[in-house]
Amino acid sequence: MISSQVGARRPSFGSKHITYYRNSIIGMVTTSRMNLAETMACAILLIGLTLSFAPSMFPSITPVQATSRTISLVGTSGAYYYWNNSNPTITVTQGDTVTIDVSSSNSVQHRLLIDLDKDGYTDAADCGTLDLCSGMVPPSASVGPFSVNSSPGTYTYYCTFHPTSMFGSFVIQSQTSSTPDFTITPSTTSLTAMQGSSATATLTLSSMNGFSGSVNLVAAVSPSGPQPSLNPTSISLSPGGSASSTLTVSTSSSGYYSTPVAQGNYAVNVTASSGSLSHSTTVSLTVGSTSSPPASNSNLPVLPIIGGIIGAIVVVGVAVFLIKRKK
């Protein structure tokens, strides 16, 4: 037994076996490296594509504050002087933060006074204390931003130069008012359009305190020139509901021999009314020349630059992927 075990032939590994196992190990390591390289290349490619589509997938949202409002009042002239051609009713709520931009459509001077102490337009000494007043226009002036702290009620705003025709209601609502009512809110308070083009904004009407009924919309531009339109012009609101209308302002010529709408600043006033209820909102419009780019494009083209960087990342990722596959 002992002699047979000692004399047994042990298996030997020749050079062919060693070469085979060595090549197998090298192949496994190479495959592992290739898999790692392919995974990294795919990850880079995926990141690049994600960043490339990110601007369209996740559009930027301009932050807004529901209690902040900007109102535009433009002094216009004709047979008489008016604010925004119609002396619109301005409705705000206690606690709102309000800015009122005041301007003139021509060289005629105007000055806004909001009579919060109800002693008339002649008491300009109250400006800055009990009453809110603007500077002389032209040029343009702004009142605020200011916080609405006066008691709920209906007040009057005037032009101190033309108080018999340029006056309107300034309504302050209570935050806890139980009277059925509605609000009108524009998606933006300012629009920009080139000559011969158009600009749009969305007007959202919302029911308050169980209001229901049909609300009619009318738009006017001051000074005249741009043509406003609303779609639809009548909206039906249900209690607690909301609906919207699209405001389109065209700056195209109205006829073959008409001149283009003049460059400058305009006020688009939209009045929503239902029975005795009436609320207005104003959207400012800036008309620019077709020969000059809009002011918002004066900065560096950030998105094309970012797009170029993302494109370079994608190209590098693809190149690494292809090189590793060849190896």
Coordinates of C-alpha atoms in Angstrom, one line a residue:
M1 CA 0.0 0.0 0.0
I2 CA 2.8 2.4 1.0
S3 CA 4.8 1.5 -2.1
S4 CA 1.9 1.9 -4.4
Q5 CA 1.1 5.4 -3.1
V6 CA 4.7 6.5 -3.4
G7 CA 4.9 5.2 -6.8
A8 CA 1.6 6.8 -8.0
R9 CA 2.1 9.3 -10.8
R10 CA 1.2 12.9 -9.9
P11 CA -0.6 15.1 -12.4
S12 CA 1.7 17.7 -14.0
F13 CA 0.8 21.1 -15.5
G14 CA 2.5 21.7 -18.8
S15 CA 3.2 25.0 -20.5
K16 CA 0.0 24.8 -22.4
H17 CA -2.1 24.6 -19.2
I18 CA -0.2 27.6 -17.7
T19 CA -0.7 29.7 -20.8
Y20 CA -4.4 28.8 -20.9
Y21 CA -5.0 29.8 -17.3
R22 CA -2.9 33.0 -17.7
N23 CA -4.9 34.1 -20.7
S24 CA -8.1 33.3 -18.9
I25 CA -7.1 35.5 -16.0
I26 CA -6.0 38.3 -18.3
G27 CA -9.2 38.1 -20.2
M28 CA -11.3 38.3 -17.1
V29 CA -9.3 41.4 -15.9
T30 CA -9.6 43.0 -19.4
T31 CA -13.3 42.3 -19.5
S32 CA -13.8 43.8 -16.1
R33 CA -11.9 47.0 -17.1
M34 CA -13.9 47.2 -20.3
N35 CA -17.2 46.8 -18.4
L36 CA -16.1 49.5 -16.0
A37 CA -15.1 51.9 -18.9
E38 CA -18.4 51.2 -20.7
T39 CA -20.4 51.9 -17.5
M40 CA -18.6 55.2 -16.9
A41 CA -19.1 56.2 -20.6
C42 CA -22.8 55.4 -20.4
A43 CA -23.1 57.3 -17.1
I44 CA -21.4 60.4 -18.7
L45 CA -23.6 60.1 -21.8
L46 CA -26.7 59.8 -19.6
I47 CA -25.8 62.8 -17.5
G48 CA -25.1 64.9 -20.6
L49 CA -28.4 64.0 -22.2
T50 CA -30.2 64.8 -18.9
L51 CA -28.6 68.2 -18.6
S52 CA -29.3 68.9 -22.3
F53 CA -33.0 68.3 -21.9
A54 CA -33.3 69.8 -18.4
P55 CA -34.3 73.3 -19.5
S56 CA -37.3 72.1 -21.5
M57 CA -38.2 69.4 -19.0
F58 CA -38.1 71.7 -16.0
P59 CA -38.9 75.3 -17.1
S60 CA -37.9 78.1 -14.8
I61 CA -40.7 79.5 -12.7
T62 CA -40.7 83.1 -11.9
P63 CA -41.5 83.6 -8.2
V64 CA -44.6 85.6 -7.6
Q65 CA -46.2 86.9 -4.4
A66 CA -49.9 86.9 -4.4
T67 CA -50.3 89.9 -2.1
S68 CA -48.1 92.2 -4.3
R69 CA -49.6 94.2 -7.1
T70 CA -48.4 96.8 -9.6
I71 CA -51.0 99.1 -11.1
S72 CA -50.3 101.4 -14.0
L73 CA -52.2 104.7 -14.4
V74 CA -51.7 106.7 -17.6
G75 CA -53.1 110.2 -18.0
T76 CA -54.8 110.5 -21.4
S77 CA -56.4 113.4 -23.2
G78 CA -59.3 113.8 -25.6
A79 CA -62.4 115.8 -25.1
Y80 CA -61.6 115.4 -21.4
Y81 CA -58.7 114.0 -19.4
Y82 CA -58.9 110.6 -17.9
W83 CA -56.9 107.9 -16.2
N84 CA -56.5 105.0 -18.6
N85 CA -59.3 106.4 -20.8
S86 CA -61.9 105.2 -18.4
N87 CA -61.0 106.0 -14.8
P88 CA -61.0 102.3 -13.7
T89 CA -62.0 101.2 -10.3
I90 CA -58.9 100.0 -8.4
T91 CA -59.7 97.2 -5.9
V92 CA -57.2 96.0 -3.3
T93 CA -57.3 94.1 -0.1
Q94 CA -56.1 95.0 3.3
G95 CA -52.5 93.8 3.8
D96 CA -51.7 94.0 0.0
T97 CA -48.4 95.5 -1.1
V98 CA -49.2 97.9 -3.9
T99 CA -47.1 99.9 -6.4
I100 CA -48.7 102.4 -8.7
D101 CA -46.8 103.6 -11.8
V102 CA -48.0 107.0 -13.0
S103 CA -47.3 108.4 -16.4
S104 CA -48.7 110.8 -19.1
S105 CA -49.5 109.9 -22.7
N106 CA -48.3 113.3 -23.8
S107 CA -46.7 116.5 -22.4
V108 CA -49.7 117.4 -20.2
Q109 CA -48.9 117.4 -16.5
H110 CA -50.7 115.2 -14.0
R111 CA -50.4 114.2 -10.4
L112 CA -52.0 111.4 -8.6
L113 CA -53.6 111.8 -5.1
I114 CA -55.4 108.9 -3.3
D115 CA -57.7 110.6 -0.8
L116 CA -57.5 108.1 2.1
D117 CA -58.7 110.6 4.7
K118 CA -61.7 111.6 2.5
D119 CA -61.2 115.4 2.8
G120 CA -60.9 116.0 -1.0
Y121 CA -58.2 116.6 -3.5
T122 CA -57.5 120.2 -2.5
D123 CA -55.7 119.1 0.8
A124 CA -52.4 118.2 -0.8
A125 CA -50.7 118.9 2.5
D126 CA -51.7 115.4 3.6
C127 CA -49.5 113.8 0.9
G128 CA -47.1 111.4 2.4
T129 CA -48.9 111.2 5.7
L130 CA -52.7 110.5 5.4
D131 CA -52.9 110.5 1.7
L132 CA -50.8 108.8 -1.0
C133 CA -49.5 111.1 -3.8
S134 CA -47.1 110.8 -6.8
G135 CA -44.7 113.3 -8.2
M136 CA -45.4 115.4 -11.2
V137 CA -45.6 113.6 -14.5
P138 CA -44.2 113.7 -17.1
P139 CA -41.7 112.1 -16.6
S140 CA -43.1 109.0 -15.0
A141 CA -43.4 108.6 -11.2
S142 CA -44.2 105.7 -8.8
V143 CA -46.2 105.5 -5.6
G144 CA -44.9 102.8 -3.3
P145 CA -44.6 100.0 -2.8
F146 CA -46.9 100.6 0.1
S147 CA -48.9 98.4 2.4
V148 CA -52.7 98.8 2.4
N149 CA -53.5 99.6 6.0
S150 CA -56.6 101.8 5.7
S151 CA -60.0 100.6 6.8
P152 CA -62.1 98.7 4.2
G153 CA -64.2 101.0 2.2
T154 CA -64.4 103.1 -1.0
Y155 CA -62.1 106.0 -1.4
T156 CA -61.3 108.3 -4.4
Y157 CA -58.2 108.9 -6.4
Y158 CA -57.7 112.1 -8.4
C159 CA -55.4 114.0 -10.7
T160 CA -54.8 117.2 -8.7
F161 CA -54.6 119.1 -12.0
H162 CA -57.8 117.7 -13.6
P163 CA -59.9 116.5 -10.6
T164 CA -63.3 117.1 -12.3
S165 CA -62.7 114.4 -15.0
M166 CA -59.7 112.4 -13.8
F167 CA -61.0 110.6 -10.7
G168 CA -62.0 107.0 -9.8
S169 CA -62.8 104.7 -7.0
F170 CA -60.1 103.1 -4.8
V171 CA -61.8 100.2 -3.1
I172 CA -60.2 98.5 -0.1
Q173 CA -61.7 95.1 0.7
S174 CA -61.5 93.3 4.0
Q175 CA -59.6 90.0 4.2
T176 CA -62.6 88.5 6.0
S177 CA -65.2 89.9 3.7
S178 CA -68.2 87.6 3.3
T179 CA -69.8 89.5 0.4
P180 CA -69.8 87.4 -2.8
D181 CA -67.3 88.8 -5.2
F182 CA -64.6 87.9 -7.7
T183 CA -61.0 88.8 -8.5
I184 CA -59.2 89.3 -11.8
T185 CA -55.4 88.6 -11.9
P186 CA -53.1 88.9 -14.9
S187 CA -50.3 86.3 -15.5
T188 CA -47.9 89.2 -15.9
T189 CA -48.1 93.0 -15.3
S190 CA -45.9 93.9 -18.2
L191 CA -45.7 92.9 -21.9
T192 CA -43.1 93.6 -24.6
A193 CA -43.8 93.5 -28.4
M194 CA -42.0 94.5 -31.5
Q195 CA -43.8 96.6 -34.1
G196 CA -45.9 94.4 -36.3
S197 CA -46.2 91.6 -33.8
S198 CA -48.3 90.8 -30.8
A199 CA -48.1 89.9 -27.1
T200 CA -50.4 87.8 -24.9
A201 CA -51.3 87.4 -21.2
T202 CA -53.7 85.2 -19.3
L203 CA -56.3 86.8 -17.1
T204 CA -57.6 84.6 -14.3
L205 CA -61.0 85.3 -12.7
S206 CA -61.7 83.6 -9.4
S207 CA -64.9 83.4 -7.3
M208 CA -64.8 84.7 -3.8
N209 CA -67.2 84.0 -0.9
G210 CA -69.5 81.9 -3.1
F211 CA -69.8 84.2 -6.0
S212 CA -71.4 82.8 -9.2
G213 CA -72.5 84.4 -12.4
S214 CA -71.4 85.7 -15.7
V215 CA -68.5 88.2 -15.9
N216 CA -68.0 90.4 -19.0
L217 CA -64.6 91.6 -20.0
V218 CA -63.6 94.8 -21.9
A219 CA -60.1 95.9 -22.8
A220 CA -58.8 99.3 -23.8
V221 CA -55.3 100.7 -24.5
S222 CA -54.1 104.1 -23.8
P223 CA -52.8 106.0 -25.6
S224 CA -54.5 104.5 -28.7
G225 CA -52.5 102.5 -31.2
P226 CA -52.2 98.8 -30.2
Q227 CA -55.3 96.7 -30.7
P228 CA -56.5 94.6 -27.7
S229 CA -58.7 91.5 -27.9
L230 CA -60.0 89.0 -25.4
N231 CA -61.0 85.4 -25.8
P232 CA -63.5 84.8 -24.4
T233 CA -65.1 88.1 -23.6
S234 CA -67.6 86.6 -21.2
I235 CA -66.8 84.0 -18.5
S236 CA -69.2 82.1 -16.2
L237 CA -67.9 81.5 -12.7
S238 CA -69.2 78.9 -10.3
P239 CA -68.9 79.2 -6.5
G240 CA -65.3 78.7 -5.5
G241 CA -64.3 78.2 -9.2
S242 CA -62.0 80.0 -11.5
A243 CA -61.7 80.5 -15.3
S244 CA -59.4 82.4 -17.6
S245 CA -59.4 84.6 -20.7
T246 CA -56.5 85.3 -23.1
L247 CA -55.6 88.9 -23.7
T248 CA -53.8 89.6 -27.0
V249 CA -52.4 93.0 -27.9
S250 CA -51.5 93.5 -31.6
T251 CA -49.0 96.1 -32.8
S252 CA -49.6 95.4 -36.5
S253 CA -50.8 98.2 -38.8
S254 CA -54.6 98.2 -39.1
G255 CA -54.7 98.9 -42.9
Y256 CA -52.6 99.1 -46.1
Y257 CA -51.9 102.8 -45.7
S258 CA -51.7 102.8 -42.0
T259 CA -48.5 103.6 -40.2
P260 CA -47.0 101.1 -37.7
V261 CA -47.8 101.4 -34.1
A262 CA -45.5 104.0 -32.5
Q263 CA -42.8 102.8 -30.2
G264 CA -43.3 103.6 -26.6
N265 CA -45.1 102.7 -23.4
Y266 CA -48.8 101.9 -23.2
A267 CA -51.3 100.8 -20.6
V268 CA -53.8 98.0 -21.3
N269 CA -56.7 98.3 -19.0
V270 CA -59.1 95.3 -18.6
T271 CA -62.4 95.8 -16.8
A272 CA -64.4 92.8 -15.6
S273 CA -68.0 93.5 -14.6
S274 CA -71.0 91.5 -13.3
G275 CA -74.0 93.5 -12.3
S276 CA -72.9 96.1 -9.8
L277 CA -69.5 94.5 -9.3
S278 CA -66.6 95.8 -11.4
H279 CA -62.9 95.2 -11.1
S280 CA -60.1 96.4 -13.3
T281 CA -56.5 95.4 -13.8
T282 CA -53.8 97.1 -15.9
V283 CA -51.0 95.5 -17.9
S284 CA -48.2 97.8 -19.2
L285 CA -47.1 97.3 -22.8
T286 CA -43.7 98.3 -24.3
V287 CA -43.6 98.5 -28.1
G288 CA -40.1 98.3 -29.5
S289 CA -38.6 98.7 -33.0
T290 CA -38.2 95.7 -35.2
S291 CA -34.6 96.9 -36.0
S292 CA -33.5 96.5 -32.4
P293 CA -33.5 93.4 -30.2
P294 CA -35.7 93.4 -27.1
A295 CA -34.1 94.7 -24.0
S296 CA -34.3 91.2 -22.4
N297 CA -31.8 89.9 -25.0
S298 CA -29.1 92.3 -24.1
N299 CA -27.3 89.9 -21.8
L300 CA -25.0 87.1 -22.8
P301 CA -26.7 84.1 -24.4
V302 CA -26.4 81.9 -21.4
L303 CA -28.5 79.0 -22.7
P304 CA -26.4 78.5 -25.9
I305 CA -23.2 78.6 -23.9
I306 CA -24.6 76.0 -21.5
G307 CA -25.8 73.9 -24.4
G308 CA -22.3 74.0 -26.0
I309 CA -20.7 72.8 -22.7
I310 CA -23.3 70.0 -22.4
G311 CA -22.7 69.0 -26.1
A312 CA -18.9 68.8 -25.4
I313 CA -19.6 66.5 -22.4
V314 CA -21.8 64.2 -24.6
V315 CA -19.1 64.1 -27.4
V316 CA -16.4 63.2 -24.9
G317 CA -18.6 60.5 -23.3
V318 CA -19.3 58.9 -26.7
A319 CA -15.6 59.0 -27.7
V320 CA -14.5 57.3 -24.5
F321 CA -17.2 54.7 -25.0
L322 CA -16.1 53.9 -28.6
I323 CA -12.4 53.8 -27.7
K324 CA -13.0 51.4 -24.9
R325 CA -15.1 49.1 -27.1
K326 CA -12.2 48.9 -29.6
K327 CA -9.8 47.8 -27.0

